[in-house]
Amino acid sequence: MDINELIIESSSKQRQALLNKDVSATELVKAIYDQVESVDEEIGAYNSLTKEYALETAKKVDEKINRGEELPPLAGIPLALKDNINLKGYKTTASSKILSNFISPYDATVSQKIKNNLIPIIGKANLDEFAMGSSNENSATRIVRNPWNKNKVPGGSSGGSAAAVAAGEATIALGSDTGGSIRLPASYCGLVGLKPTYGRVSRYGLIAFASSLDQIGPITKTVEDAALLLNVIAGHDEHDSTSLNQSVPDFTKDLKKDLKGIKIGYIKELCTEGLASDVDKAIKKAIEVYKTMGAEIVEISLPLIKYSIAVYYVVATAEASSNLARFDGVKYGYRASDADTLYDMYVKTRAQGFGPEVKRRIMLGTYALSSGYYDAYYKKAQQLRRLVKNDFDNAFKKVDVLLSPTCPHTAFDIGSKIEDPLSMYLTDIATITANLAGIPAMNVPVGLDSTGMPIGLQLQSDCLNEQKLLNVAFKLEEAVQFNYGTPIKMLVK
Ligand code: GLN
């Protein structure tokens, strides 16, 4: 098989090619680097490349194959790692000037697991600064362009991870999701994106944005690849006290189960108003597909969704203001050189090191936590967060899975929302409640709109029920046959 054809494929075909010795892991990694070389100047998916590690790992995989040893399921499959996840000996910048010279002294737990599974990491993927954003336009490095249409945003904040996979610059990727940052870019780039249950995956070594909401998860071409990558990264970690001490099932096991008798609830507030007409049509079609598979479809109302953006932007900014206090020019990263006193150094470092969106979040969060306003904002938001969770608990007494669009519209034009933070925040309306409630949620591509941009459908299930979620997603994927290879074919020379 032509190697340019192979980079379009998901992991199963690539693995088969490796095992058949049609190509070596080294050749596959080199072909991916050729693709990076030819497209990334325009796409902007990577902040930095990790060639030495990738080629070393590929060599180990080739040696194992030649010795006829058993290979871990994703060994040799090229991965993009979001640049807010530490990888020892390489830069981790969170796409911020304040960390532009920071080299990780240790591996995040997920990075260690990636290494144990002999997965070559191609590079550190671009993101919105500190994962704050929905379009990847808040990166201090450069913007990322959507491989389906380079005038459109790829979604954020894991825009680099998604664009890398969509452009054939990696086969699989890791992102992080605080309010939708895995699912939104997956939706805009025609990929599968999964935010696991809060605590399913260790956050040790992930640069914290909002610790009670952050979760690392896969962005891939197929549901099977998402399940395989979740198998690699899930599990209890003694370095993260919020990681759940639960056994990890094989997430690929139930993918093919039939859906007879399964109950799927479409979320009334997200499915009936304010949708772009092509998104509306695609969602209705997906519902029909599920019906033909024997699923029972019911309407579920989650009326508190209308408060969720407000709740999220209080909770997330409050936690961010506290988490980002550590970047003071003393311990890590950038330090302003033109300061006379210690105080002056703090102020100048933070003024010069953080971008406008990060400063806006720190100010909002500090305000919400200040003694005079704490009860009015932070406490109220926490109370509402509990009610949102109760709403989901009640919904999952009635249905197995909830369905909605991932976003009311498809990818928007670069520059069209950046001056209007509120309209940018509204792109998260369908995704943030899963983080507030801690439940798993994923994006599955279901078609293209009239301008040729991907439409994403969101599925959510109860805590720790990723298997059901992946099963319901897999069945839809099978029926839809979405062509994730389109942009790669356009880009491959
Ligand atoms: N778009 C949301 C925000 O800007 C979510 C970001 C995320 O999930 N990291 O906060």
Short mmCIF file of C-alpha atoms and ligand atoms in Angstrom, two decimals:
data_model
loop_
_atom_site.label_atom_id
_atom_site.label_comp_id
_atom_site.label_asym_id
_atom_site.label_seq_id
_atom_site.Cartn_x
_atom_site.Cartn_y
_atom_site.Cartn_z
CA MET A 1 0.00 0.00 0.00
CA ASP A 2 1.19 3.50 -0.88
CA ILE A 3 2.34 5.21 2.30
CA ASN A 4 0.38 8.36 1.39
CA GLU A 5 -2.75 6.24 1.38
CA LEU A 6 -1.78 4.69 4.70
CA ILE A 7 -1.49 7.97 6.60
CA ILE A 8 -5.17 8.61 5.84
CA GLU A 9 -6.22 5.46 7.66
CA SER A 10 -7.17 4.81 11.28
CA SER A 11 -4.99 2.71 13.56
CA SER A 12 -6.37 -0.72 12.60
CA LYS A 13 -5.19 -0.52 8.95
CA GLN A 14 -1.87 0.99 10.00
CA ARG A 15 -1.35 -1.76 12.55
CA GLN A 16 -2.14 -4.39 9.95
CA ALA A 17 0.41 -2.84 7.58
CA LEU A 18 3.03 -2.88 10.35
CA LEU A 19 2.33 -6.49 11.29
CA ASN A 20 2.36 -7.58 7.63
CA LYS A 21 5.68 -5.74 7.26
CA ASP A 22 4.24 -3.73 4.35
CA VAL A 23 5.81 -0.71 6.03
CA SER A 24 7.98 -0.31 9.10
CA ALA A 25 7.02 1.89 12.03
CA THR A 26 10.00 4.08 11.15
CA GLU A 27 8.70 4.54 7.61
CA LEU A 28 5.23 5.38 8.91
CA VAL A 29 6.58 7.98 11.35
CA LYS A 30 8.79 9.47 8.64
CA ALA A 31 5.82 9.67 6.25
CA ILE A 32 3.87 11.54 8.92
CA TYR A 33 6.79 13.95 9.35
CA ASP A 34 6.82 14.47 5.57
CA GLN A 35 3.15 15.41 5.80
CA VAL A 36 3.92 17.79 8.69
CA GLU A 37 6.69 19.30 6.59
CA SER A 38 4.39 19.88 3.63
CA VAL A 39 1.23 21.13 5.38
CA ASP A 40 1.94 22.44 8.86
CA GLU A 41 3.26 25.83 7.91
CA GLU A 42 -0.28 26.56 6.78
CA ILE A 43 -2.28 24.46 9.28
CA GLY A 44 -0.30 25.40 12.41
CA ALA A 45 -1.15 22.22 14.33
CA TYR A 46 2.17 21.82 16.13
CA ASN A 47 4.05 24.07 18.54
CA SER A 48 7.08 21.79 18.44
CA LEU A 49 8.09 18.38 17.14
CA THR A 50 9.44 15.52 19.23
CA LYS A 51 11.33 13.72 16.49
CA GLU A 52 13.99 12.12 18.60
CA TYR A 53 11.45 10.41 20.84
CA ALA A 54 9.20 9.43 17.91
CA LEU A 55 11.97 7.83 15.86
CA GLU A 56 13.45 6.07 18.87
CA THR A 57 10.04 4.59 19.68
CA ALA A 58 9.40 3.57 16.08
CA LYS A 59 12.75 1.77 16.09
CA LYS A 60 11.77 -0.15 19.23
CA VAL A 61 8.50 -1.15 17.55
CA ASP A 62 10.35 -2.36 14.44
CA GLU A 63 12.72 -4.41 16.54
CA LYS A 64 9.81 -6.03 18.33
CA ILE A 65 8.10 -6.83 15.03
CA ASN A 66 11.29 -8.31 13.64
CA ARG A 67 11.71 -10.46 16.71
CA GLY A 68 8.11 -11.60 16.34
CA GLU A 69 7.12 -10.26 19.75
CA GLU A 70 3.65 -9.22 20.71
CA LEU A 71 2.84 -5.53 20.17
CA PRO A 72 0.60 -3.36 22.35
CA PRO A 73 -2.50 -2.45 20.27
CA LEU A 74 -1.44 1.12 19.45
CA ALA A 75 2.32 0.53 19.25
CA GLY A 76 3.80 2.47 16.32
CA ILE A 77 0.67 4.57 15.74
CA PRO A 78 1.64 8.28 15.45
CA LEU A 79 0.12 10.53 18.12
CA ALA A 80 -0.16 14.30 18.65
CA LEU A 81 0.10 15.38 22.30
CA LYS A 82 -1.61 18.59 23.36
CA ASP A 83 1.02 21.06 24.50
CA ASN A 84 -0.43 21.43 27.99
CA ILE A 85 0.58 17.84 28.82
CA ASN A 86 4.10 17.30 30.12
CA LEU A 87 6.59 15.15 28.23
CA LYS A 88 9.94 14.84 29.95
CA GLY A 89 12.81 16.65 28.30
CA TYR A 90 10.59 18.53 25.82
CA LYS A 91 8.96 21.94 25.91
CA THR A 92 5.46 22.26 27.38
CA THR A 93 4.25 25.77 26.65
CA ALA A 94 0.43 25.67 26.93
CA SER A 95 0.74 28.03 23.92
CA SER A 96 1.62 30.83 26.34
CA LYS A 97 4.50 33.26 26.30
CA ILE A 98 4.83 32.73 30.04
CA LEU A 99 5.89 29.10 29.47
CA SER A 100 7.60 29.60 26.14
CA ASN A 101 10.96 28.38 27.48
CA PHE A 102 9.67 25.73 29.91
CA ILE A 103 11.07 22.21 29.53
CA SER A 104 9.15 19.48 31.39
CA PRO A 105 11.26 17.87 34.09
CA TYR A 106 8.86 14.91 34.29
CA ASP A 107 6.25 12.94 32.34
CA ALA A 108 2.52 13.38 32.84
CA THR A 109 0.96 10.05 33.80
CA VAL A 110 -0.69 9.84 30.38
CA SER A 111 2.67 10.49 28.67
CA GLN A 112 4.24 7.69 30.70
CA LYS A 113 1.43 5.37 29.60
CA ILE A 114 1.87 6.42 25.98
CA LYS A 115 5.56 5.56 26.30
CA ASN A 116 4.83 2.20 27.94
CA ASN A 117 2.63 1.35 24.95
CA LEU A 118 5.35 2.29 22.43
CA ILE A 119 3.27 5.01 20.82
CA PRO A 120 5.42 7.52 18.91
CA ILE A 121 4.59 11.12 19.82
CA ILE A 122 5.03 13.28 16.72
CA GLY A 123 4.91 16.64 18.47
CA LYS A 124 3.27 18.96 20.95
CA ALA A 125 -0.01 20.23 19.53
CA ASN A 126 -1.04 23.88 19.49
CA LEU A 127 -3.97 25.03 21.68
CA ASP A 128 -5.69 28.13 22.95
CA GLU A 129 -3.43 29.63 25.64
CA PHE A 130 -3.87 27.55 28.80
CA ALA A 131 -6.77 25.76 27.04
CA MET A 132 -8.95 28.87 27.28
CA GLY A 133 -10.95 29.25 24.11
CA SER A 134 -13.15 27.64 21.49
CA SER A 135 -11.37 28.50 18.26
CA ASN A 136 -7.62 28.15 18.85
CA GLU A 137 -7.25 31.84 18.05
CA ASN A 138 -6.03 32.52 21.61
CA SER A 139 -2.72 30.74 21.05
CA ALA A 140 0.36 32.90 21.66
CA THR A 141 2.20 30.73 19.12
CA ARG A 142 -0.01 31.06 16.02
CA ILE A 143 -3.57 30.34 14.99
CA VAL A 144 -4.57 26.87 13.74
CA ARG A 145 -6.48 26.49 10.48
CA ASN A 146 -9.21 23.92 9.86
CA PRO A 147 -7.93 21.33 7.34
CA TRP A 148 -11.43 21.11 5.79
CA ASN A 149 -11.36 24.83 4.94
CA LYS A 150 -8.37 26.93 5.86
CA ASN A 151 -10.44 30.07 6.37
CA LYS A 152 -12.34 28.39 9.22
CA VAL A 153 -11.31 27.77 12.83
CA PRO A 154 -10.58 24.17 13.87
CA GLY A 155 -12.41 24.68 17.19
CA GLY A 156 -10.67 24.93 20.53
CA SER A 157 -9.02 24.59 22.76
CA SER A 158 -7.51 21.31 21.45
CA GLY A 159 -7.48 22.75 17.91
CA GLY A 160 -3.93 21.62 17.17
CA SER A 161 -4.65 18.04 18.24
CA ALA A 162 -7.74 17.87 16.03
CA ALA A 163 -6.19 19.63 13.05
CA ALA A 164 -3.16 17.33 13.24
CA VAL A 165 -5.36 14.22 12.96
CA ALA A 166 -7.64 15.73 10.31
CA ALA A 167 -4.62 16.77 8.20
CA GLY A 168 -2.81 13.42 8.44
CA GLU A 169 -0.09 14.89 10.68
CA ALA A 170 -0.92 12.24 13.30
CA THR A 171 -3.28 9.27 13.41
CA ILE A 172 -4.52 9.78 16.97
CA ALA A 173 -4.26 12.61 19.49
CA LEU A 174 -4.74 13.55 23.10
CA GLY A 175 -6.60 16.69 24.04
CA SER A 176 -7.97 18.09 27.28
CA ASP A 177 -11.56 19.10 27.89
CA THR A 178 -12.66 21.58 30.56
CA GLY A 179 -15.87 22.72 28.88
CA GLY A 180 -15.78 21.10 25.45
CA SER A 181 -12.20 21.42 24.26
CA ILE A 182 -12.01 17.86 22.96
CA ARG A 183 -15.52 17.61 21.56
CA LEU A 184 -15.78 21.00 19.84
CA PRO A 185 -12.59 20.66 17.75
CA ALA A 186 -13.52 17.05 17.00
CA SER A 187 -16.89 18.30 15.77
CA TYR A 188 -15.44 21.11 13.62
CA CYS A 189 -12.77 18.81 12.13
CA GLY A 190 -14.93 15.73 11.44
CA LEU A 191 -13.40 13.50 14.11
CA VAL A 192 -14.33 11.41 17.11
CA GLY A 193 -13.59 13.10 20.45
CA LEU A 194 -14.20 11.66 23.90
CA LYS A 195 -14.20 13.41 27.25
CA PRO A 196 -14.11 10.61 29.82
CA THR A 197 -15.81 10.60 33.23
CA TYR A 198 -14.13 13.06 35.60
CA GLY A 199 -11.41 11.07 37.38
CA ARG A 200 -11.23 8.28 34.79
CA VAL A 201 -7.91 9.59 33.49
CA SER A 202 -5.14 11.01 35.65
CA ARG A 203 -4.58 14.76 35.42
CA TYR A 204 -1.06 14.47 36.85
CA GLY A 205 1.20 16.47 34.56
CA LEU A 206 -1.64 18.27 32.77
CA ILE A 207 -1.26 22.02 33.22
CA ALA A 208 -4.32 22.88 35.30
CA PHE A 209 -6.95 25.25 33.95
CA ALA A 210 -10.01 24.44 36.11
CA SER A 211 -9.14 21.39 38.17
CA SER A 212 -12.68 20.27 38.98
CA LEU A 213 -13.59 20.23 35.26
CA ASP A 214 -10.39 19.25 33.38
CA GLN A 215 -10.13 15.80 31.83
CA ILE A 216 -7.72 14.35 29.23
CA GLY A 217 -9.17 12.28 26.39
CA PRO A 218 -8.73 10.97 22.82
CA ILE A 219 -9.32 12.71 19.48
CA THR A 220 -9.31 10.11 16.71
CA LYS A 221 -10.68 9.22 13.28
CA THR A 222 -12.81 6.33 14.54
CA VAL A 223 -14.73 5.25 17.61
CA GLU A 224 -12.60 2.12 17.86
CA ASP A 225 -9.44 4.22 18.03
CA ALA A 226 -10.97 6.34 20.80
CA ALA A 227 -11.72 3.15 22.76
CA LEU A 228 -8.20 1.82 22.18
CA LEU A 229 -6.60 5.07 23.31
CA LEU A 230 -8.86 5.25 26.35
CA ASN A 231 -7.67 1.74 27.24
CA VAL A 232 -4.13 3.12 27.28
CA ILE A 233 -4.71 6.25 29.36
CA ALA A 234 -7.47 5.30 31.84
CA GLY A 235 -6.93 4.14 35.39
CA HIS A 236 -6.21 5.09 38.96
CA ASP A 237 -3.09 7.10 39.66
CA GLU A 238 -1.65 7.70 43.11
CA HIS A 239 -0.27 11.04 41.87
CA ASP A 240 -3.80 12.40 41.32
CA SER A 241 -6.08 12.29 44.35
CA THR A 242 -9.13 12.92 42.15
CA SER A 243 -8.44 9.93 39.91
CA LEU A 244 -10.99 7.22 40.53
CA ASN A 245 -9.98 3.96 42.09
CA GLN A 246 -12.07 1.88 39.69
CA SER A 247 -11.17 -1.06 37.54
CA VAL A 248 -10.72 -0.26 33.87
CA PRO A 249 -12.79 -2.36 31.46
CA ASP A 250 -11.71 -3.11 27.91
CA PHE A 251 -13.47 -0.21 26.20
CA THR A 252 -13.50 -1.99 22.84
CA LYS A 253 -15.46 -4.94 24.18
CA ASP A 254 -19.04 -3.71 23.70
CA LEU A 255 -18.58 -1.64 20.56
CA LYS A 256 -20.58 -3.95 18.30
CA LYS A 257 -23.45 -4.79 20.66
CA ASP A 258 -26.81 -4.25 19.05
CA LEU A 259 -28.94 -1.38 20.26
CA LYS A 260 -32.29 -3.10 20.57
CA GLY A 261 -34.19 -1.75 23.55
CA ILE A 262 -31.63 0.92 24.37
CA LYS A 263 -33.15 4.23 25.41
CA ILE A 264 -31.81 7.42 23.88
CA GLY A 265 -33.05 10.80 25.02
CA TYR A 266 -32.68 13.82 22.81
CA ILE A 267 -32.18 16.98 24.84
CA LYS A 268 -35.11 19.25 24.10
CA GLU A 269 -33.32 22.51 24.92
CA LEU A 270 -30.44 21.70 22.55
CA CYS A 271 -32.29 19.96 19.73
CA THR A 272 -35.25 22.19 19.07
CA GLU A 273 -34.08 25.81 19.05
CA GLY A 274 -31.32 27.90 17.56
CA LEU A 275 -29.75 25.25 15.36
CA ALA A 276 -28.27 25.87 11.95
CA SER A 277 -30.66 24.16 9.54
CA ASP A 278 -28.14 21.57 8.26
CA VAL A 279 -27.23 20.66 11.85
CA ASP A 280 -30.92 20.29 12.65
CA LYS A 281 -31.41 17.98 9.66
CA ALA A 282 -28.38 15.86 10.52
CA ILE A 283 -29.55 15.39 14.11
CA LYS A 284 -33.05 14.36 12.97
CA LYS A 285 -31.51 11.90 10.54
CA ALA A 286 -29.34 10.37 13.27
CA ILE A 287 -32.42 9.92 15.43
CA GLU A 288 -34.12 8.07 12.57
CA VAL A 289 -31.06 5.85 12.16
CA TYR A 290 -31.18 4.92 15.82
CA LYS A 291 -34.87 4.12 15.55
CA THR A 292 -34.23 1.68 12.73
CA MET A 293 -31.69 -0.05 14.98
CA GLY A 294 -34.37 -0.68 17.56
CA ALA A 295 -33.47 2.08 20.00
CA GLU A 296 -36.29 3.82 21.80
CA ILE A 297 -36.16 7.59 21.41
CA VAL A 298 -37.63 9.94 24.01
CA GLU A 299 -37.50 13.65 24.67
CA ILE A 300 -35.63 14.77 27.78
CA SER A 301 -35.83 18.28 29.14
CA LEU A 302 -32.84 19.74 30.98
CA PRO A 303 -34.13 23.23 31.73
CA LEU A 304 -31.07 24.33 33.70
CA ILE A 305 -28.97 24.32 30.53
CA LYS A 306 -29.86 27.96 30.10
CA TYR A 307 -27.79 28.82 33.19
CA SER A 308 -24.88 26.55 32.37
CA ILE A 309 -22.73 29.07 30.48
CA ALA A 310 -22.99 31.49 33.41
CA VAL A 311 -22.25 28.76 35.95
CA TYR A 312 -19.30 27.45 33.95
CA TYR A 313 -17.69 30.83 33.41
CA VAL A 314 -17.84 31.56 37.15
CA VAL A 315 -16.51 28.16 38.28
CA ALA A 316 -13.87 27.82 35.53
CA THR A 317 -12.53 31.35 35.87
CA ALA A 318 -12.46 31.12 39.69
CA GLU A 319 -10.39 27.95 39.53
CA ALA A 320 -8.20 29.35 36.75
CA SER A 321 -7.41 32.50 38.74
CA SER A 322 -6.15 30.31 41.56
CA ASN A 323 -4.32 27.78 39.35
CA LEU A 324 -2.54 30.46 37.34
CA ALA A 325 -1.26 32.26 40.46
CA ARG A 326 1.81 30.00 40.30
CA PHE A 327 3.09 31.68 37.14
CA ASP A 328 4.93 34.55 38.76
CA GLY A 329 8.33 34.55 37.07
CA VAL A 330 10.00 32.90 40.06
CA LYS A 331 9.47 29.20 39.64
CA TYR A 332 9.03 28.60 35.94
CA GLY A 333 9.06 30.04 32.49
CA TYR A 334 9.31 33.61 31.35
CA ARG A 335 10.56 36.39 33.65
CA ALA A 336 10.36 40.10 32.78
CA SER A 337 13.86 41.48 32.66
CA ASP A 338 13.08 45.14 33.13
CA ALA A 339 11.89 45.07 36.78
CA ASP A 340 13.49 46.85 39.74
CA THR A 341 11.73 45.22 42.68
CA LEU A 342 10.23 41.78 43.37
CA TYR A 343 6.70 43.18 43.16
CA ASP A 344 7.51 44.93 39.92
CA MET A 345 8.89 41.63 38.55
CA TYR A 346 5.64 39.78 39.39
CA VAL A 347 3.51 42.45 37.79
CA LYS A 348 5.58 42.84 34.64
CA THR A 349 6.06 39.09 34.16
CA ARG A 350 2.33 38.45 34.31
CA ALA A 351 1.44 41.53 32.27
CA GLN A 352 3.87 40.55 29.52
CA GLY A 353 3.52 36.76 29.80
CA PHE A 354 -0.26 36.25 29.64
CA GLY A 355 -2.44 37.00 26.62
CA PRO A 356 -5.71 38.99 26.71
CA GLU A 357 -8.14 36.05 27.14
CA VAL A 358 -6.11 34.60 30.02
CA LYS A 359 -6.03 37.99 31.72
CA ARG A 360 -9.78 38.34 31.25
CA ARG A 361 -10.33 34.94 32.93
CA ILE A 362 -7.99 35.77 35.83
CA MET A 363 -9.80 39.04 36.44
CA LEU A 364 -13.26 37.46 36.22
CA GLY A 365 -12.24 34.63 38.55
CA THR A 366 -10.54 36.85 41.10
CA TYR A 367 -13.63 39.04 41.17
CA ALA A 368 -15.98 36.05 41.64
CA LEU A 369 -13.86 34.78 44.54
CA SER A 370 -13.37 38.15 46.28
CA SER A 371 -14.86 38.31 49.77
CA GLY A 372 -17.64 40.78 48.93
CA TYR A 373 -18.88 38.79 45.92
CA TYR A 374 -18.09 35.18 46.80
CA ASP A 375 -21.61 34.37 48.01
CA ALA A 376 -23.28 36.14 45.10
CA TYR A 377 -21.22 34.48 42.36
CA TYR A 378 -19.04 31.54 43.33
CA LYS A 379 -21.36 30.04 45.93
CA LYS A 380 -24.43 30.48 43.73
CA ALA A 381 -22.60 28.88 40.80
CA GLN A 382 -21.65 25.88 42.93
CA GLN A 383 -25.27 25.49 44.07
CA LEU A 384 -26.48 25.57 40.48
CA ARG A 385 -23.78 23.11 39.48
CA ARG A 386 -25.26 20.62 41.95
CA LEU A 387 -28.72 21.16 40.45
CA VAL A 388 -27.34 20.55 36.94
CA LYS A 389 -25.86 17.27 38.17
CA ASN A 390 -29.22 16.34 39.76
CA ASP A 391 -30.94 16.97 36.40
CA PHE A 392 -28.55 14.55 34.69
CA ASP A 393 -28.97 11.95 37.46
CA ASN A 394 -32.73 12.09 36.93
CA ALA A 395 -32.37 11.90 33.15
CA PHE A 396 -30.21 8.78 33.40
CA LYS A 397 -32.94 7.10 35.44
CA LYS A 398 -35.05 7.33 32.27
CA VAL A 399 -32.53 6.86 29.44
CA ASP A 400 -29.16 5.22 28.77
CA VAL A 401 -27.68 7.93 26.60
CA LEU A 402 -28.44 11.57 25.84
CA LEU A 403 -28.19 12.98 22.33
CA SER A 404 -27.76 16.53 21.03
CA PRO A 405 -25.63 18.44 18.58
CA THR A 406 -22.09 19.11 19.85
CA CYS A 407 -22.45 22.71 18.69
CA PRO A 408 -25.48 24.53 17.25
CA HIS A 409 -23.46 25.35 14.12
CA THR A 410 -20.38 24.18 12.21
CA ALA A 411 -16.90 25.78 12.20
CA PHE A 412 -16.98 29.56 11.83
CA ASP A 413 -14.66 31.93 9.93
CA ILE A 414 -11.33 32.82 11.47
CA GLY A 415 -11.62 36.28 13.04
CA SER A 416 -15.42 36.35 13.11
CA LYS A 417 -15.92 35.95 16.88
CA ILE A 418 -12.60 36.90 18.44
CA GLU A 419 -13.71 40.46 19.27
CA ASP A 420 -16.88 39.22 20.94
CA PRO A 421 -16.04 36.92 23.89
CA LEU A 422 -19.68 36.32 24.77
CA SER A 423 -20.58 34.93 21.35
CA MET A 424 -17.43 32.78 21.54
CA TYR A 425 -18.53 31.47 24.98
CA LEU A 426 -21.94 30.55 23.54
CA THR A 427 -20.37 27.95 21.22
CA ASP A 428 -19.96 25.84 24.38
CA ILE A 429 -23.67 25.68 25.23
CA ALA A 430 -24.01 21.96 24.47
CA THR A 431 -20.69 20.77 25.86
CA ILE A 432 -20.04 22.43 29.22
CA THR A 433 -22.76 20.69 31.20
CA ALA A 434 -20.94 17.35 30.91
CA ASN A 435 -17.94 18.90 32.68
CA LEU A 436 -20.14 20.50 35.34
CA ALA A 437 -21.75 17.09 35.98
CA GLY A 438 -18.52 15.05 35.55
CA ILE A 439 -20.15 12.68 33.04
CA PRO A 440 -18.53 11.20 29.90
CA ALA A 441 -19.45 12.75 26.57
CA MET A 442 -18.31 12.38 22.99
CA ASN A 443 -18.54 13.79 19.51
CA VAL A 444 -19.30 11.62 16.49
CA PRO A 445 -19.21 13.11 12.97
CA VAL A 446 -22.55 12.67 11.20
CA GLY A 447 -22.24 14.51 7.90
CA LEU A 448 -21.36 17.73 6.13
CA ASP A 449 -23.27 21.00 5.88
CA SER A 450 -24.01 22.72 2.58
CA THR A 451 -20.60 24.42 2.67
CA GLY A 452 -18.81 21.12 3.14
CA MET A 453 -17.98 21.52 6.83
CA PRO A 454 -18.38 18.60 9.27
CA ILE A 455 -21.38 18.34 11.60
CA GLY A 456 -20.92 16.70 14.99
CA LEU A 457 -23.38 14.86 17.18
CA GLN A 458 -22.85 14.66 20.93
CA LEU A 459 -23.65 11.61 23.04
CA GLN A 460 -23.50 11.63 26.84
CA SER A 461 -23.93 8.86 29.37
CA ASP A 462 -23.88 8.42 33.12
CA CYS A 463 -20.61 8.44 35.07
CA LEU A 464 -18.27 5.52 34.29
CA ASN A 465 -20.50 4.31 31.50
CA GLU A 466 -18.08 4.97 28.64
CA GLN A 467 -18.70 1.47 27.31
CA LYS A 468 -22.35 2.21 26.57
CA LEU A 469 -21.41 5.55 25.08
CA LEU A 470 -18.82 4.01 22.77
CA ASN A 471 -21.25 1.29 21.74
CA VAL A 472 -23.95 3.81 20.78
CA ALA A 473 -21.35 5.93 18.98
CA PHE A 474 -19.89 2.96 17.10
CA LYS A 475 -23.28 1.92 15.76
CA LEU A 476 -23.95 5.41 14.43
CA GLU A 477 -20.49 5.60 12.88
CA GLU A 478 -21.15 2.30 11.11
CA ALA A 479 -24.40 3.63 9.68
CA VAL A 480 -23.08 7.06 8.68
CA GLN A 481 -19.77 6.01 7.06
CA PHE A 482 -18.34 9.50 7.49
CA ASN A 483 -15.34 10.17 5.27
CA TYR A 484 -12.68 11.48 7.65
CA GLY A 485 -10.03 11.17 4.95
CA THR A 486 -11.38 13.99 2.76
CA PRO A 487 -9.07 16.81 3.94
CA ILE A 488 -6.00 14.56 3.97
CA LYS A 489 -6.67 13.57 0.36
CA MET A 490 -6.95 17.25 -0.53
CA LEU A 491 -3.69 18.03 1.25
CA VAL A 492 -1.53 15.06 0.20
CA LYS A 493 0.61 16.07 -2.71
N1 GLN B 1 -14.28 26.91 25.39
C1 GLN B 1 -14.26 26.70 26.80
C2 GLN B 1 -13.42 27.78 27.47
O1 GLN B 1 -12.99 28.63 26.78
C3 GLN B 1 -13.76 25.34 27.14
C4 GLN B 1 -12.29 25.22 27.10
C5 GLN B 1 -11.82 23.84 27.46
O2 GLN B 1 -12.58 22.88 27.47
N2 GLN B 1 -10.55 23.76 27.81
O3 GLN B 1 -13.23 27.81 28.63
#
